[in-house]
């Protein structure tokens, strides 16, 4: 977009931040959100966070999230959404990821950020003197386990290059991931129900959920892993009916 440098362009493309990111701004309130952040603090680190980064891709068929150091005490995953969603839906998605991949990490060491009022400044940002937040490459994330910051300003073009390789999560894939994680936009994240997550969601949603899952299963543009999960959910529901 006109007036944006390459890094601002990528922040806008992925997270809807754009030029506002240069001033440390997060997503605007009341407009839906396109950025979700999952952060771990010590003693949890990349060993645990990498399971989310890997699982989101291999299990849920999602594009890789960006990896960042917070500039304070945490490592972060930044998930990009192609379409704005509500903070409540974003919170459900992050809770689903935590329940599946981080069940043994204490709540005091996990931050799930889908609320615009609590959103961190987009990297790169100087949090305090000689401590910068920044996006980092996957093969370097473990290096920052004890010092999750850069002590010099990161190169803007280098940051843009890291983000340029990423793609946002399309709405159909986001909805499918919510179903696969056992949550939905209408279902409180802590609701306890019996049965496998994908069947629970289908039974709650009724005809609408069945229609949605059939659409996922038949959509050739959806990752194959998600189409298979949708087929499994429909088959399990048919056997129970």
mmCIF file of C-alpha atoms in Angstrom:
data_model
loop_
_atom_site.group_PDB
_atom_site.id
_atom_site.type_symbol
_atom_site.label_atom_id
_atom_site.label_comp_id
_atom_site.label_asym_id
_atom_site.label_seq_id
_atom_site.Cartn_x
_atom_site.Cartn_y
_atom_site.Cartn_z
ATOM 1 C CA UNK A 1 0.000 0.000 0.000
ATOM 2 C CA UNK A 2 1.091 3.552 -0.704
ATOM 3 C CA UNK A 3 3.244 5.054 2.031
ATOM 4 C CA UNK A 4 4.167 1.742 3.633
ATOM 5 C CA UNK A 5 7.651 0.304 3.765
ATOM 6 C CA UNK A 6 8.053 -3.467 3.055
ATOM 7 C CA UNK A 7 7.733 -4.466 6.714
ATOM 8 C CA UNK A 8 4.599 -2.382 7.265
ATOM 9 C CA UNK A 9 3.120 -3.876 4.099
ATOM 10 C CA UNK A 10 3.659 -7.419 5.409
ATOM 11 C CA UNK A 11 2.239 -6.552 8.840
ATOM 12 C CA UNK A 12 -0.834 -5.180 7.116
ATOM 13 C CA UNK A 13 -1.159 -8.155 4.755
ATOM 14 C CA UNK A 14 -0.973 -10.678 7.560
ATOM 15 C CA UNK A 15 -2.389 -8.928 10.618
ATOM 16 C CA UNK A 16 -4.211 -5.820 9.393
ATOM 17 C CA UNK A 17 -1.772 -3.535 11.221
ATOM 18 C CA UNK A 18 -0.023 -1.636 8.439
ATOM 19 C CA UNK A 19 1.494 1.764 9.126
ATOM 20 C CA UNK A 20 0.018 1.809 12.639
ATOM 21 C CA UNK A 21 2.521 -0.881 13.631
ATOM 22 C CA UNK A 22 5.321 1.657 13.343
ATOM 23 C CA UNK A 23 3.854 3.413 16.374
ATOM 24 C CA UNK A 24 3.470 0.270 18.457
ATOM 25 C CA UNK A 25 -0.252 -0.054 17.818
ATOM 26 C CA UNK A 26 -2.146 -3.319 18.016
ATOM 27 C CA UNK A 27 -5.386 -4.257 16.239
ATOM 28 C CA UNK A 28 -8.120 -1.628 16.388
ATOM 29 C CA UNK A 29 -10.998 -2.415 18.745
ATOM 30 C CA UNK A 30 -14.464 -3.105 17.382
ATOM 31 C CA UNK A 31 -13.391 -4.126 13.874
ATOM 32 C CA UNK A 32 -12.724 -7.831 14.371
ATOM 33 C CA UNK A 33 -9.199 -9.194 14.655
ATOM 34 C CA UNK A 34 -6.830 -10.792 12.177
ATOM 35 C CA UNK A 35 -3.999 -11.520 14.611
ATOM 36 C CA UNK A 36 -3.849 -14.059 17.447
ATOM 37 C CA UNK A 37 -0.846 -14.533 19.721
ATOM 38 C CA UNK A 38 0.118 -17.510 21.867
ATOM 39 C CA UNK A 39 3.027 -16.773 24.219
ATOM 40 C CA UNK A 40 5.053 -18.996 26.570
ATOM 41 C CA UNK A 41 7.304 -17.781 29.361
ATOM 42 C CA UNK A 42 10.078 -19.671 31.232
ATOM 43 C CA UNK A 43 10.515 -22.386 32.224
ATOM 44 C CA UNK A 44 8.355 -23.203 29.192
ATOM 45 C CA UNK A 45 10.145 -22.418 25.961
ATOM 46 C CA UNK A 46 10.644 -23.412 22.367
ATOM 47 C CA UNK A 47 10.595 -27.117 23.204
ATOM 48 C CA UNK A 48 6.916 -26.774 24.136
ATOM 49 C CA UNK A 49 5.998 -23.985 21.733
ATOM 50 C CA UNK A 50 7.399 -25.885 18.763
ATOM 51 C CA UNK A 51 4.769 -28.581 19.340
ATOM 52 C CA UNK A 52 2.085 -25.961 18.648
ATOM 53 C CA UNK A 53 3.970 -24.589 15.629
ATOM 54 C CA UNK A 54 4.392 -28.085 14.186
ATOM 55 C CA UNK A 55 0.956 -29.392 15.141
ATOM 56 C CA UNK A 56 -0.899 -26.462 13.635
ATOM 57 C CA UNK A 57 0.652 -27.409 10.303
ATOM 58 C CA UNK A 58 0.803 -31.217 10.395
ATOM 59 C CA UNK A 59 -2.428 -31.932 12.299
ATOM 60 C CA UNK A 60 -4.653 -28.980 11.400
ATOM 61 C CA UNK A 61 -3.327 -28.258 7.922
ATOM 62 C CA UNK A 62 -2.767 -24.576 8.700
ATOM 63 C CA UNK A 63 -0.007 -22.351 7.306
ATOM 64 C CA UNK A 64 2.873 -21.780 9.750
ATOM 65 C CA UNK A 65 2.465 -18.915 12.206
ATOM 66 C CA UNK A 66 5.231 -16.364 12.643
ATOM 67 C CA UNK A 67 7.619 -16.896 15.548
ATOM 68 C CA UNK A 68 8.658 -13.923 17.674
ATOM 69 C CA UNK A 69 10.606 -13.021 20.780
ATOM 70 C CA UNK A 70 8.606 -10.709 23.033
ATOM 71 C CA UNK A 71 11.448 -8.436 24.089
ATOM 72 C CA UNK A 72 10.662 -9.245 27.737
ATOM 73 C CA UNK A 73 10.418 -12.887 28.802
ATOM 74 C CA UNK A 74 8.459 -14.839 26.214
ATOM 75 C CA UNK A 75 8.461 -16.647 22.903
ATOM 76 C CA UNK A 76 5.385 -16.097 20.746
ATOM 77 C CA UNK A 77 3.452 -17.531 17.834
ATOM 78 C CA UNK A 78 1.611 -14.961 15.718
ATOM 79 C CA UNK A 79 -1.337 -16.476 13.838
ATOM 80 C CA UNK A 80 -2.627 -14.542 10.832
ATOM 81 C CA UNK A 81 -6.283 -14.683 9.753
ATOM 82 C CA UNK A 82 -7.386 -13.877 6.208
ATOM 83 C CA UNK A 83 -10.775 -12.637 7.459
ATOM 84 C CA UNK A 84 -11.468 -10.708 10.665
ATOM 85 C CA UNK A 85 -12.977 -12.775 13.464
ATOM 86 C CA UNK A 86 -14.362 -11.979 16.889
ATOM 87 C CA UNK A 87 -12.092 -12.016 19.956
ATOM 88 C CA UNK A 88 -14.240 -14.807 21.422
ATOM 89 C CA UNK A 89 -13.654 -17.035 18.372
ATOM 90 C CA UNK A 90 -9.946 -16.230 18.507
ATOM 91 C CA UNK A 91 -9.864 -17.106 22.201
ATOM 92 C CA UNK A 92 -11.538 -20.456 21.512
ATOM 93 C CA UNK A 93 -8.976 -21.256 18.837
ATOM 94 C CA UNK A 94 -6.048 -20.468 21.142
ATOM 95 C CA UNK A 95 -7.596 -22.424 24.013
ATOM 96 C CA UNK A 96 -8.054 -25.379 21.711
ATOM 97 C CA UNK A 97 -4.385 -25.245 20.738
ATOM 98 C CA UNK A 98 -3.342 -25.040 24.366
ATOM 99 C CA UNK A 99 -5.540 -27.959 25.405
ATOM 100 C CA UNK A 100 -4.189 -30.169 22.638
ATOM 101 C CA UNK A 101 -0.505 -29.290 22.612
ATOM 102 C CA UNK A 102 0.310 -27.690 25.987
ATOM 103 C CA UNK A 103 -1.711 -29.631 28.591
ATOM 104 C CA UNK A 104 1.217 -29.807 31.031
ATOM 105 C CA UNK A 105 2.244 -26.136 30.877
ATOM 106 C CA UNK A 106 0.985 -24.150 33.869
ATOM 107 C CA UNK A 107 -1.433 -21.286 33.244
ATOM 108 C CA UNK A 108 1.031 -18.768 34.693
ATOM 109 C CA UNK A 109 3.408 -19.517 31.816
ATOM 110 C CA UNK A 110 0.864 -19.261 28.961
ATOM 111 C CA UNK A 111 -0.675 -16.138 27.484
ATOM 112 C CA UNK A 112 -3.497 -16.437 24.955
ATOM 113 C CA UNK A 113 -4.013 -13.032 23.359
ATOM 114 C CA UNK A 114 -7.101 -12.330 21.282
ATOM 115 C CA UNK A 115 -8.230 -9.195 23.107
ATOM 116 C CA UNK A 116 -7.277 -5.921 21.439
ATOM 117 C CA UNK A 117 -6.883 -4.244 24.835
ATOM 118 C CA UNK A 118 -4.093 -6.682 25.791
ATOM 119 C CA UNK A 119 -2.435 -7.049 22.417
ATOM 120 C CA UNK A 120 1.346 -6.556 22.348
ATOM 121 C CA UNK A 121 3.038 -4.078 20.065
ATOM 122 C CA UNK A 122 3.835 -5.712 16.745
ATOM 123 C CA UNK A 123 7.510 -6.640 16.370
ATOM 124 C CA UNK A 124 9.981 -5.173 15.904
ATOM 125 C CA UNK A 125 9.539 -2.819 18.848
ATOM 126 C CA UNK A 126 11.918 -1.542 21.532
ATOM 127 C CA UNK A 127 10.362 -2.720 24.788
ATOM 128 C CA UNK A 128 13.123 -1.267 26.960
ATOM 129 C CA UNK A 129 16.677 -0.033 26.318
ATOM 130 C CA UNK A 130 18.592 -2.642 24.278
ATOM 131 C CA UNK A 131 15.685 -5.094 24.328
ATOM 132 C CA UNK A 132 13.760 -5.468 21.098
ATOM 133 C CA UNK A 133 10.912 -7.738 20.153
ATOM 134 C CA UNK A 134 11.413 -9.313 16.738
ATOM 135 C CA UNK A 135 10.263 -12.046 14.402
ATOM 136 C CA UNK A 136 12.764 -14.899 14.201
ATOM 137 C CA UNK A 137 13.354 -17.869 11.912
ATOM 138 C CA UNK A 138 12.278 -21.330 13.156
ATOM 139 C CA UNK A 139 15.862 -22.639 13.265
ATOM 140 C CA UNK A 140 16.887 -19.745 15.529
ATOM 141 C CA UNK A 141 13.969 -19.799 17.980
ATOM 142 C CA UNK A 142 15.707 -22.098 20.481
ATOM 143 C CA UNK A 143 18.664 -19.691 20.693
ATOM 144 C CA UNK A 144 16.438 -17.165 22.480
ATOM 145 C CA UNK A 145 15.170 -19.526 25.189
ATOM 146 C CA UNK A 146 16.945 -17.661 28.010
ATOM 147 C CA UNK A 147 17.083 -14.200 26.421
ATOM 148 C CA UNK A 148 13.913 -13.692 24.338
ATOM 149 C CA UNK A 149 14.954 -10.375 22.835
ATOM 150 C CA UNK A 150 17.413 -8.737 20.468
ATOM 151 C CA UNK A 151 19.832 -6.219 21.954
ATOM 152 C CA UNK A 152 20.039 -4.256 18.690
ATOM 153 C CA UNK A 153 17.253 -3.095 16.337
ATOM 154 C CA UNK A 154 16.420 -5.910 13.902
ATOM 155 C CA UNK A 155 16.832 -5.206 10.215
ATOM 156 C CA UNK A 156 13.512 -4.141 8.730
ATOM 157 C CA UNK A 157 14.056 -5.834 5.390
ATOM 158 C CA UNK A 158 15.060 -9.038 7.157
ATOM 159 C CA UNK A 159 11.870 -8.910 9.223
ATOM 160 C CA UNK A 160 9.824 -8.331 6.071
ATOM 161 C CA UNK A 161 11.510 -11.296 4.379
ATOM 162 C CA UNK A 162 10.516 -13.616 7.244
ATOM 163 C CA UNK A 163 6.888 -12.497 7.012
ATOM 164 C CA UNK A 164 6.779 -12.531 3.222
ATOM 165 C CA UNK A 165 7.008 -16.329 3.207
ATOM 166 C CA UNK A 166 3.882 -16.682 5.392
ATOM 167 C CA UNK A 167 0.213 -16.882 4.437
ATOM 168 C CA UNK A 168 -2.896 -16.105 6.504
ATOM 169 C CA UNK A 169 -5.352 -18.779 7.606
ATOM 170 C CA UNK A 170 -8.346 -18.802 5.281
ATOM 171 C CA UNK A 171 -11.776 -18.663 6.922
ATOM 172 C CA UNK A 172 -12.785 -22.182 5.875
ATOM 173 C CA UNK A 173 -9.556 -23.583 7.321
ATOM 174 C CA UNK A 174 -10.045 -21.606 10.550
ATOM 175 C CA UNK A 175 -13.585 -22.961 10.956
ATOM 176 C CA UNK A 176 -12.375 -26.483 10.238
ATOM 177 C CA UNK A 177 -9.574 -26.123 12.794
ATOM 178 C CA UNK A 178 -12.086 -25.017 15.435
ATOM 179 C CA UNK A 179 -14.093 -28.162 14.746
ATOM 180 C CA UNK A 180 -11.027 -30.389 14.804
ATOM 181 C CA UNK A 181 -9.892 -28.857 18.098
ATOM 182 C CA UNK A 182 -13.307 -29.634 19.599
ATOM 183 C CA UNK A 183 -14.536 -26.070 19.952
ATOM 184 C CA UNK A 184 -16.904 -23.881 17.978
ATOM 185 C CA UNK A 185 -17.930 -20.236 18.001
ATOM 186 C CA UNK A 186 -21.092 -21.119 19.909
ATOM 187 C CA UNK A 187 -19.506 -23.499 22.414
ATOM 188 C CA UNK A 188 -17.828 -22.305 25.634
ATOM 189 C CA UNK A 189 -14.253 -23.580 25.649
ATOM 190 C CA UNK A 190 -14.613 -25.220 29.067
ATOM 191 C CA UNK A 191 -17.882 -27.060 28.305
ATOM 192 C CA UNK A 192 -17.449 -30.751 29.139
ATOM 193 C CA UNK A 193 -19.191 -33.180 26.806
ATOM 194 C CA UNK A 194 -18.741 -36.855 26.045
ATOM 195 C CA UNK A 195 -17.459 -38.259 22.786
ATOM 196 C CA UNK A 196 -14.645 -37.318 20.433
ATOM 197 C CA UNK A 197 -14.239 -33.552 19.825
ATOM 198 C CA UNK A 198 -15.195 -33.670 16.158
ATOM 199 C CA UNK A 199 -18.383 -35.649 16.950
ATOM 200 C CA UNK A 200 -19.300 -33.374 19.881
ATOM 201 C CA UNK A 201 -19.180 -30.341 17.614
ATOM 202 C CA UNK A 202 -21.214 -32.020 14.872
ATOM 203 C CA UNK A 203 -23.893 -33.184 17.297
ATOM 204 C CA UNK A 204 -24.224 -29.699 18.781
ATOM 205 C CA UNK A 205 -24.351 -27.944 15.421
ATOM 206 C CA UNK A 206 -26.907 -30.280 13.839
ATOM 207 C CA UNK A 207 -27.742 -29.725 10.178
ATOM 208 C CA UNK A 208 -25.645 -26.560 9.904
ATOM 209 C CA UNK A 209 -22.522 -28.328 11.181
ATOM 210 C CA UNK A 210 -23.161 -31.304 8.882
ATOM 211 C CA UNK A 211 -23.546 -28.971 5.900
ATOM 212 C CA UNK A 212 -20.332 -27.164 6.842
ATOM 213 C CA UNK A 213 -18.326 -30.376 7.228
ATOM 214 C CA UNK A 214 -19.598 -31.728 3.923
ATOM 215 C CA UNK A 215 -18.460 -28.491 2.316
ATOM 216 C CA UNK A 216 -14.994 -28.898 3.834
ATOM 217 C CA UNK A 217 -14.793 -32.548 2.770
ATOM 218 C CA UNK A 218 -15.701 -31.721 -0.843
ATOM 219 C CA UNK A 219 -13.623 -28.545 -1.200
ATOM 220 C CA UNK A 220 -10.488 -29.467 -3.162
ATOM 221 C CA UNK A 221 -8.793 -26.215 -2.086
ATOM 222 C CA UNK A 222 -8.888 -27.243 1.592
ATOM 223 C CA UNK A 223 -5.800 -29.106 2.912
ATOM 224 C CA UNK A 224 -6.239 -32.873 2.582
ATOM 225 C CA UNK A 225 -5.754 -33.449 6.330
ATOM 226 C CA UNK A 226 -8.762 -31.240 7.127
ATOM 227 C CA UNK A 227 -10.901 -32.939 4.449
ATOM 228 C CA UNK A 228 -10.083 -36.326 5.992
ATOM 229 C CA UNK A 229 -10.998 -35.085 9.483
ATOM 230 C CA UNK A 230 -14.320 -33.760 8.167
ATOM 231 C CA UNK A 231 -15.050 -37.140 6.546
ATOM 232 C CA UNK A 232 -14.215 -38.951 9.803
ATOM 233 C CA UNK A 233 -16.574 -36.694 11.763
ATOM 234 C CA UNK A 234 -19.408 -37.263 9.292
ATOM 235 C CA UNK A 235 -18.833 -41.039 9.321
ATOM 236 C CA UNK A 236 -18.798 -41.187 13.122
ATOM 237 C CA UNK A 237 -22.017 -39.139 13.256
ATOM 238 C CA UNK A 238 -23.701 -41.437 10.741
ATOM 239 C CA UNK A 239 -22.823 -44.499 12.836
ATOM 240 C CA UNK A 240 -24.286 -42.867 15.962
ATOM 241 C CA UNK A 241 -27.531 -41.810 14.207
#
